[in-house]
Short mmCIF file of C-alpha atoms in Angstrom, two decimals:
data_model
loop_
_atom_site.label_atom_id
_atom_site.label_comp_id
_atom_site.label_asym_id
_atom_site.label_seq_id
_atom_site.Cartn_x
_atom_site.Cartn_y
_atom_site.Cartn_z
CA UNK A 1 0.00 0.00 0.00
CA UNK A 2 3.16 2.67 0.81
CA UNK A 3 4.40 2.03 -2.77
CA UNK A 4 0.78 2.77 -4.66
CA UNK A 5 0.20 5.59 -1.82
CA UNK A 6 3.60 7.24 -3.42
CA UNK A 7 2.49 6.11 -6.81
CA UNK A 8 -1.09 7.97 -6.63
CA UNK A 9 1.32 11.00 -5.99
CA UNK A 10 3.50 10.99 -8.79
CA UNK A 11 1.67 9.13 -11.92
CA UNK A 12 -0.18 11.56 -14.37
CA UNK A 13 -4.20 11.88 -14.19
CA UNK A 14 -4.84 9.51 -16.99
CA UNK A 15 -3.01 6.70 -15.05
CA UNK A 16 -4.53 8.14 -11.38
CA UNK A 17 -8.01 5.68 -11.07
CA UNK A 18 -5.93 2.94 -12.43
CA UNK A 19 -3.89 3.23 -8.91
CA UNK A 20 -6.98 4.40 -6.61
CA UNK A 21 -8.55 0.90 -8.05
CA UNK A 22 -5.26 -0.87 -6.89
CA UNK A 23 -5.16 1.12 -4.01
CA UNK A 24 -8.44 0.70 -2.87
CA UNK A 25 -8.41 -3.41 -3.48
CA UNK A 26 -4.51 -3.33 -1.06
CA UNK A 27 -6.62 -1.31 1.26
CA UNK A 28 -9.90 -4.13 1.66
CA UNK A 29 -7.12 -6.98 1.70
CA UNK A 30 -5.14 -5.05 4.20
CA UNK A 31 -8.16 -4.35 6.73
CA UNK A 32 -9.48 -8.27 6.46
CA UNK A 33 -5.70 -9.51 7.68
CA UNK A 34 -5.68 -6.82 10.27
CA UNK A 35 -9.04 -8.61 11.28
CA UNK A 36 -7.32 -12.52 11.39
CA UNK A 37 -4.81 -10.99 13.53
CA UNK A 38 -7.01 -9.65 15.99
CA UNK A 39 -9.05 -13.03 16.39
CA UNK A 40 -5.22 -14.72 16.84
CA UNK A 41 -4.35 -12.12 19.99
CA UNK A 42 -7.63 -13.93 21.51
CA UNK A 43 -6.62 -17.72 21.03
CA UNK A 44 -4.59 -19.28 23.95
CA UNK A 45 -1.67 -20.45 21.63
CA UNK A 46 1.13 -23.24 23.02
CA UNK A 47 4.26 -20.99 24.69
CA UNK A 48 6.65 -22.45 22.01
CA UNK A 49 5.29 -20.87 18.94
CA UNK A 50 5.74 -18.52 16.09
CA UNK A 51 3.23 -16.15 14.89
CA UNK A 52 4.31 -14.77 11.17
CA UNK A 53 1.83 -12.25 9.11
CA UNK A 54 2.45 -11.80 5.69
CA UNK A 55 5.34 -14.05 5.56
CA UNK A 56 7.67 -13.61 2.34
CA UNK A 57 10.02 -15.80 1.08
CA UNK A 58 11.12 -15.43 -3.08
CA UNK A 59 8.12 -16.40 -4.89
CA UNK A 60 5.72 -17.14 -1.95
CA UNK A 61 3.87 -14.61 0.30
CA UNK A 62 1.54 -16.30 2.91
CA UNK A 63 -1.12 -14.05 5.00
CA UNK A 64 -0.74 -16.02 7.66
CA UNK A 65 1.82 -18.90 9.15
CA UNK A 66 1.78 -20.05 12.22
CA UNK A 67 3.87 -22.58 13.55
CA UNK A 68 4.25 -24.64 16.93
CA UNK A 69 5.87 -28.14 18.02
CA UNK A 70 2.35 -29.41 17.15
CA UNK A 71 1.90 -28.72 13.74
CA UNK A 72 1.90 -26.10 11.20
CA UNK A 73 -1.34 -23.77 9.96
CA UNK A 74 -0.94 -21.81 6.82
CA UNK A 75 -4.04 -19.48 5.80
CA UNK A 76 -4.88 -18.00 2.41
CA UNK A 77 -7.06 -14.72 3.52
CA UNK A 78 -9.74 -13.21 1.33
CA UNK A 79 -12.14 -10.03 2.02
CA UNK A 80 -14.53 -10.79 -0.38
CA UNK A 81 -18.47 -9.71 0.10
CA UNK A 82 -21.67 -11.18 -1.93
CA UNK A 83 -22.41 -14.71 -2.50
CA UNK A 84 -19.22 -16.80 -3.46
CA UNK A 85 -18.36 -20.45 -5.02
CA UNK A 86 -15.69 -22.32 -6.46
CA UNK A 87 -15.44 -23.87 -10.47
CA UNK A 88 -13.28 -26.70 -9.69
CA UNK A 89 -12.25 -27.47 -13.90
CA UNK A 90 -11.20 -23.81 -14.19
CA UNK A 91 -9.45 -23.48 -11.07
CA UNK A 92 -11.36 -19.53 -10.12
CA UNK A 93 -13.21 -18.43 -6.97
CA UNK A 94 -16.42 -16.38 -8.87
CA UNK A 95 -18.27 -13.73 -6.49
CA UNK A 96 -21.56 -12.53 -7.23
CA UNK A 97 -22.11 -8.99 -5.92
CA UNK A 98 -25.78 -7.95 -4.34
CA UNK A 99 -25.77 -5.71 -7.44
CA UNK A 100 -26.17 -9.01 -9.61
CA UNK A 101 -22.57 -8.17 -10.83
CA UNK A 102 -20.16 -11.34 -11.37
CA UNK A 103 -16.17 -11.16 -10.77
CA UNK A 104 -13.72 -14.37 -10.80
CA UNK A 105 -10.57 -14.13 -8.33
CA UNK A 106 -7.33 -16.20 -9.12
CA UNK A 107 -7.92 -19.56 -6.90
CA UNK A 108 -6.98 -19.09 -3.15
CA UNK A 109 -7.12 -23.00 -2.95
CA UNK A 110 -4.10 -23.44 -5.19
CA UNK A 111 -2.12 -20.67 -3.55
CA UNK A 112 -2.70 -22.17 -0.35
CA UNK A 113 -1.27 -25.84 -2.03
CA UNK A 114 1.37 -23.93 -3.24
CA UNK A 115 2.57 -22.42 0.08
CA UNK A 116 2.10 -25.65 1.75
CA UNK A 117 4.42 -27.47 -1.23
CA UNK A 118 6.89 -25.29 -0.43
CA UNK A 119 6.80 -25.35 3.20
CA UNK A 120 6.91 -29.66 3.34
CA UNK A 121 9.91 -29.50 0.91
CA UNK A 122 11.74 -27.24 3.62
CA UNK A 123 10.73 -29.15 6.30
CA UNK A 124 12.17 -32.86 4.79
CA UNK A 125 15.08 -30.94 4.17
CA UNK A 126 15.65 -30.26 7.65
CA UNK A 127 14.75 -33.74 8.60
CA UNK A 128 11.82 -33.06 10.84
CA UNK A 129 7.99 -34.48 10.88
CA UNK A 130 5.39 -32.00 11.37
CA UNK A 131 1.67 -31.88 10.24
CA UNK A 132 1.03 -28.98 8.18
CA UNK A 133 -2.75 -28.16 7.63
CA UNK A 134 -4.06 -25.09 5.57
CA UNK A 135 -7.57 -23.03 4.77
CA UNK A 136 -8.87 -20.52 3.56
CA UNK A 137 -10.63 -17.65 5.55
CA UNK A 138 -13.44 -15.54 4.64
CA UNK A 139 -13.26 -12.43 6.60
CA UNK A 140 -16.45 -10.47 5.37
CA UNK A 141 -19.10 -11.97 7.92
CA UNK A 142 -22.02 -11.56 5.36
CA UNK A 143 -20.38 -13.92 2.28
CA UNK A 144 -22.30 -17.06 1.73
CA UNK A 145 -19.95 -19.66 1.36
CA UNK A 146 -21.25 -21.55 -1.56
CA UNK A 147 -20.36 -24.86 -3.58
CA UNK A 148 -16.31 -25.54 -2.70
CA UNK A 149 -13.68 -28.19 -3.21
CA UNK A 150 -13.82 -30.86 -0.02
CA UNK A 151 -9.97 -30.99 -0.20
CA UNK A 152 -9.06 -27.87 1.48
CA UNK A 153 -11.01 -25.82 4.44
CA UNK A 154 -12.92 -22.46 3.68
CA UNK A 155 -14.68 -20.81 6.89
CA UNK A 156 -15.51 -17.82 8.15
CA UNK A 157 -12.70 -15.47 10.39
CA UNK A 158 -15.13 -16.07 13.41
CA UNK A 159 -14.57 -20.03 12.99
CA UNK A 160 -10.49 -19.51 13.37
CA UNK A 161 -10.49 -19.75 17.20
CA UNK A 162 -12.69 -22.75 17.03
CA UNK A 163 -10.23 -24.98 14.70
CA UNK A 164 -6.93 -24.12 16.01
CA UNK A 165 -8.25 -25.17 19.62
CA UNK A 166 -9.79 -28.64 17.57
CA UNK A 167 -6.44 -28.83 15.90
CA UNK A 168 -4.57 -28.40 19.49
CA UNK A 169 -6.70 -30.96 20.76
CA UNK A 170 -5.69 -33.53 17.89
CA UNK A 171 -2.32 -33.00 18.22
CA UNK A 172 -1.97 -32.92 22.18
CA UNK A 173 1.62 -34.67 21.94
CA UNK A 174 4.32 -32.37 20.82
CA UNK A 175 5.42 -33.56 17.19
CA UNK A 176 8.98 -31.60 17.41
CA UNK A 177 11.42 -30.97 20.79
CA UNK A 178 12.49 -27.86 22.09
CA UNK A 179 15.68 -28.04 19.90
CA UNK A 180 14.17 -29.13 16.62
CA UNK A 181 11.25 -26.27 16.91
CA UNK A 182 14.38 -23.83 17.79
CA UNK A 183 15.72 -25.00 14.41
CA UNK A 184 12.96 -24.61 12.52
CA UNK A 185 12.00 -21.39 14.01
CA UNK A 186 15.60 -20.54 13.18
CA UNK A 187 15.23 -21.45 9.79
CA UNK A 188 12.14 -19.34 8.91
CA UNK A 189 13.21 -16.63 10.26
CA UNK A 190 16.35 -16.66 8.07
CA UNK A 191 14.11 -17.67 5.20
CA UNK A 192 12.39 -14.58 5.38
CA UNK A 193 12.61 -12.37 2.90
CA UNK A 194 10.18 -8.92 2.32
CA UNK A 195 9.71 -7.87 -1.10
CA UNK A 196 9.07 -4.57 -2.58
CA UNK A 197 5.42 -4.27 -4.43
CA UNK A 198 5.93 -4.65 -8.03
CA UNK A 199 3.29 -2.99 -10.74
CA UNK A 200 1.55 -5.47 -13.02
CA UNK A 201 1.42 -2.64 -15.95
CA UNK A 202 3.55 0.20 -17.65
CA UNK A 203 3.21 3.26 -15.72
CA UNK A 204 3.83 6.73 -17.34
CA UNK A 205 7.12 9.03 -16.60
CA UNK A 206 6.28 9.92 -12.39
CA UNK A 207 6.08 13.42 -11.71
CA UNK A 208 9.10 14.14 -10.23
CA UNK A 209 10.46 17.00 -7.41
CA UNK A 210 8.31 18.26 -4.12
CA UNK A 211 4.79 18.18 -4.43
CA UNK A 212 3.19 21.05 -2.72
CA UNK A 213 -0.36 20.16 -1.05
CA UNK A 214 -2.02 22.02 -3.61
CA UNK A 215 -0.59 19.58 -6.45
CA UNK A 216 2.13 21.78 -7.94
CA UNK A 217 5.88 21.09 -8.31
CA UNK A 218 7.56 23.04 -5.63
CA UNK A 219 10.84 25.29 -6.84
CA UNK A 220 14.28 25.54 -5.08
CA UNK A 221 15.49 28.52 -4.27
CA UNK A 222 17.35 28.59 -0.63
CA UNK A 223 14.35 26.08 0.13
CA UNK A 224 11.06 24.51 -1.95
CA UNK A 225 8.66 27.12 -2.61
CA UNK A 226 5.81 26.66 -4.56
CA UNK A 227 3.81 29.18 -6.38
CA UNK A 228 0.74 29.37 -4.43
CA UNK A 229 3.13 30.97 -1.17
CA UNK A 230 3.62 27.19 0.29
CA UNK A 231 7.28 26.59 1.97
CA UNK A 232 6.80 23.51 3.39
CA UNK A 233 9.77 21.73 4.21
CA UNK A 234 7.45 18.42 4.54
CA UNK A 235 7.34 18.18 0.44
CA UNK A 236 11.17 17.10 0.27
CA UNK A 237 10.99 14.42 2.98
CA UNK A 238 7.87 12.98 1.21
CA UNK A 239 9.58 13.23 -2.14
CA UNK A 240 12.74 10.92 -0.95
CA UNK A 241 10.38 8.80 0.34
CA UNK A 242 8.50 8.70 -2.93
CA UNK A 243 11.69 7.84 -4.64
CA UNK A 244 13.16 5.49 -2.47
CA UNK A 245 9.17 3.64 -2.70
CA UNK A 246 8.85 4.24 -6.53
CA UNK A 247 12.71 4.41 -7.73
CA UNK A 248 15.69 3.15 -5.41
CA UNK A 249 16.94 3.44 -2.23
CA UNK A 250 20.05 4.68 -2.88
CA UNK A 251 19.96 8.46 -4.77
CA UNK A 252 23.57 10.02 -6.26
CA UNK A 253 24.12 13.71 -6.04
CA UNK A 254 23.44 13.75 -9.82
CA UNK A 255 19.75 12.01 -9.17
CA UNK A 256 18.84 14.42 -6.49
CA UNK A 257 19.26 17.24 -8.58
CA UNK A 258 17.41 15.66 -11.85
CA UNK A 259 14.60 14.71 -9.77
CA UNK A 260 14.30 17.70 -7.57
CA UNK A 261 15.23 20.31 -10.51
CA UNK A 262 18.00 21.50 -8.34
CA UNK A 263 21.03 23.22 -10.58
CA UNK A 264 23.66 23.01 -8.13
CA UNK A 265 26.01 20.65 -7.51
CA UNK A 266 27.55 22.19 -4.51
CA UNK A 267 23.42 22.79 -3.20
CA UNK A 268 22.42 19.28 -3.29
CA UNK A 269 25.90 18.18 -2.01
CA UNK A 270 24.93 20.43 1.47
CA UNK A 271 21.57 19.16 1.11
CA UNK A 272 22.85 15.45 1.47
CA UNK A 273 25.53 16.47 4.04
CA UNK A 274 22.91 17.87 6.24
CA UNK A 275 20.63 15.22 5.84
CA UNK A 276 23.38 12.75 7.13
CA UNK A 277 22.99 9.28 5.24
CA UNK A 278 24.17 6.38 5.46
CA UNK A 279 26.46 6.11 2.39
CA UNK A 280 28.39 4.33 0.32
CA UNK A 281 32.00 5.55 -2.11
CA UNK A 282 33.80 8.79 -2.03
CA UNK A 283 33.52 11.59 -4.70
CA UNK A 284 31.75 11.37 -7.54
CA UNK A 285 30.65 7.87 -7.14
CA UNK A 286 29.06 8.56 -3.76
CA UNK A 287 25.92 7.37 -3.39
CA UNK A 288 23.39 7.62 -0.09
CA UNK A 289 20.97 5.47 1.65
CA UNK A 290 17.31 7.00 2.58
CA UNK A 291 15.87 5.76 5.51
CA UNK A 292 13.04 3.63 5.24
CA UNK A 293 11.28 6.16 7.50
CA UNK A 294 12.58 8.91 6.00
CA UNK A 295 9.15 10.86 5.95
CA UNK A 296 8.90 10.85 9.32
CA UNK A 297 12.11 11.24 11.20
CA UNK A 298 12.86 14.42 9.55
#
């Protein structure tokens, strides 16, 4: 959501409800797992366990993993409204809004397999035996649930308490000691792996420099000033954070000045100096690191 947030910024108007859309759809997903993890603060979990939300590795993001010495639980989340079912031969989740209106989603059930693939191939490589189980969880309280595959749980968010305390209770005995758990644990953690959002389309040359609240480009001269009497310093910050969301990280003298229309050399040298980066190389190969929370520590 930061990276479309910055994008809705910078992209011209034509390209602007294209990004609200995808803005709007990170938003709904975002609020249903923020739900899930909620009903998981209220479950009475074992005290050797590990709790991972939107868990990344290359080529695999789960909404939700958790993991204990009894088994494993990985859950595909969806915050879908209207009356839903499953076409088994073509492998898509079709809603039907109240409007009558009908949308297909790519299949949760196969992501789910996937994940869980992944995750038994790890574990035999570490040379453990755990039970891994998976669903898929319906977080809008007013979708009917309608014709599904048997092979792989669907239920509503309010049902999660209900089977991870019948799972519990299946798997009473431990299936891993304190040292292999510890190594798995270990391993996941190191497996871990965040990646950046990456656009599905083309997206038009981003406005570039700082973006005054009113939705001009903001001018340098002994600090942004924009035509409409703004001098807010808040409008650089956001526009390294924009760049480091929408661009890179790291930013060169030589890219400061392109994207912030600055002319000086020795200007946007001070500019960096007083900003105080982490950096990297000496002279004209120098190159700094923005904070992740650039935005707001400054």
């Amino acid at each position: 959501m930061i990276v479309l947030d910055a994008l809705l910024r910078r992209v011209t108007l034509e390209k602007r409800e294209t990004i609200k859309n995808l803005l709007k759809r990170a938003e709904i997903g975002y609020i249903g797992e923020l739900k899930v993890d909620h009903i998981w603060s209220e479950i009475r979990l074992p005290s050797e366990c590990l709790l991972f939300h939107d868990y990344e590795i290359p080529h695999h993001q789960i909404d939700t993993l958790f993991v204990c010495s009894h088994f494993m639980l990985i859950l595909e989340i969806k915050n879908v409204a209207g009356y839903i079912w499953y076409e088994t031969e073509k492998h898509q989740l079709i809603r039907k809004r109240k409007s009558g209106e009908i949308e297909s989603f790519q299949s949760p059930f196969e992501q789910v397999k996937r994940h869980t693939e992944k995750l038994a191939r790890m574990v035999n490589q570490l040379g453990i035996t755990i039970p891994i189980h998976k669903a898929v969880i319906i977080v809008e309280p007013m979708t009917v649930i309608g014709k599904m595959p048997g092979e792989i749980p669907i239920y509503h968010a309010i049902g999660l308490r209900t089977e991870v305390k019948r799972l519990l209770l299946n798997y009473s005995t431990k299936r891993l000691a304190t040292d292999q758990f510890e190594m798995l644990k270990a391993h996941l953690l190191q497996l871990y792996q965040p990646s950046r959002y990456q656009l599905k389309f083309e997206i038009s040359p981003l406005r570039k420099g700082a973006l005054c609240s009113c939705g001009k480009v903001m001018t340098y001269k002994r600090g942004f000033t924009c035509s409409c009497g703004n001098k807010a310093k808040d409008a650089f910050y956001q526009g390294l954070h924009d760049y480091r969301m929408l661009i890179s990280e790291w930013i060169t003298n030589r890219e400061l000045r392109e994207f912030f229309s600055i002319e000086s050399h020795d200007v946007a040298n001070k500019m960096l100096k007083r900003l105080d980066f982490t950096y990297e190389g000496s002279n004209k190969n120098r190159k700094y690191l923005i904070p992740e929370d650039v935005w707001r520590i400054f």
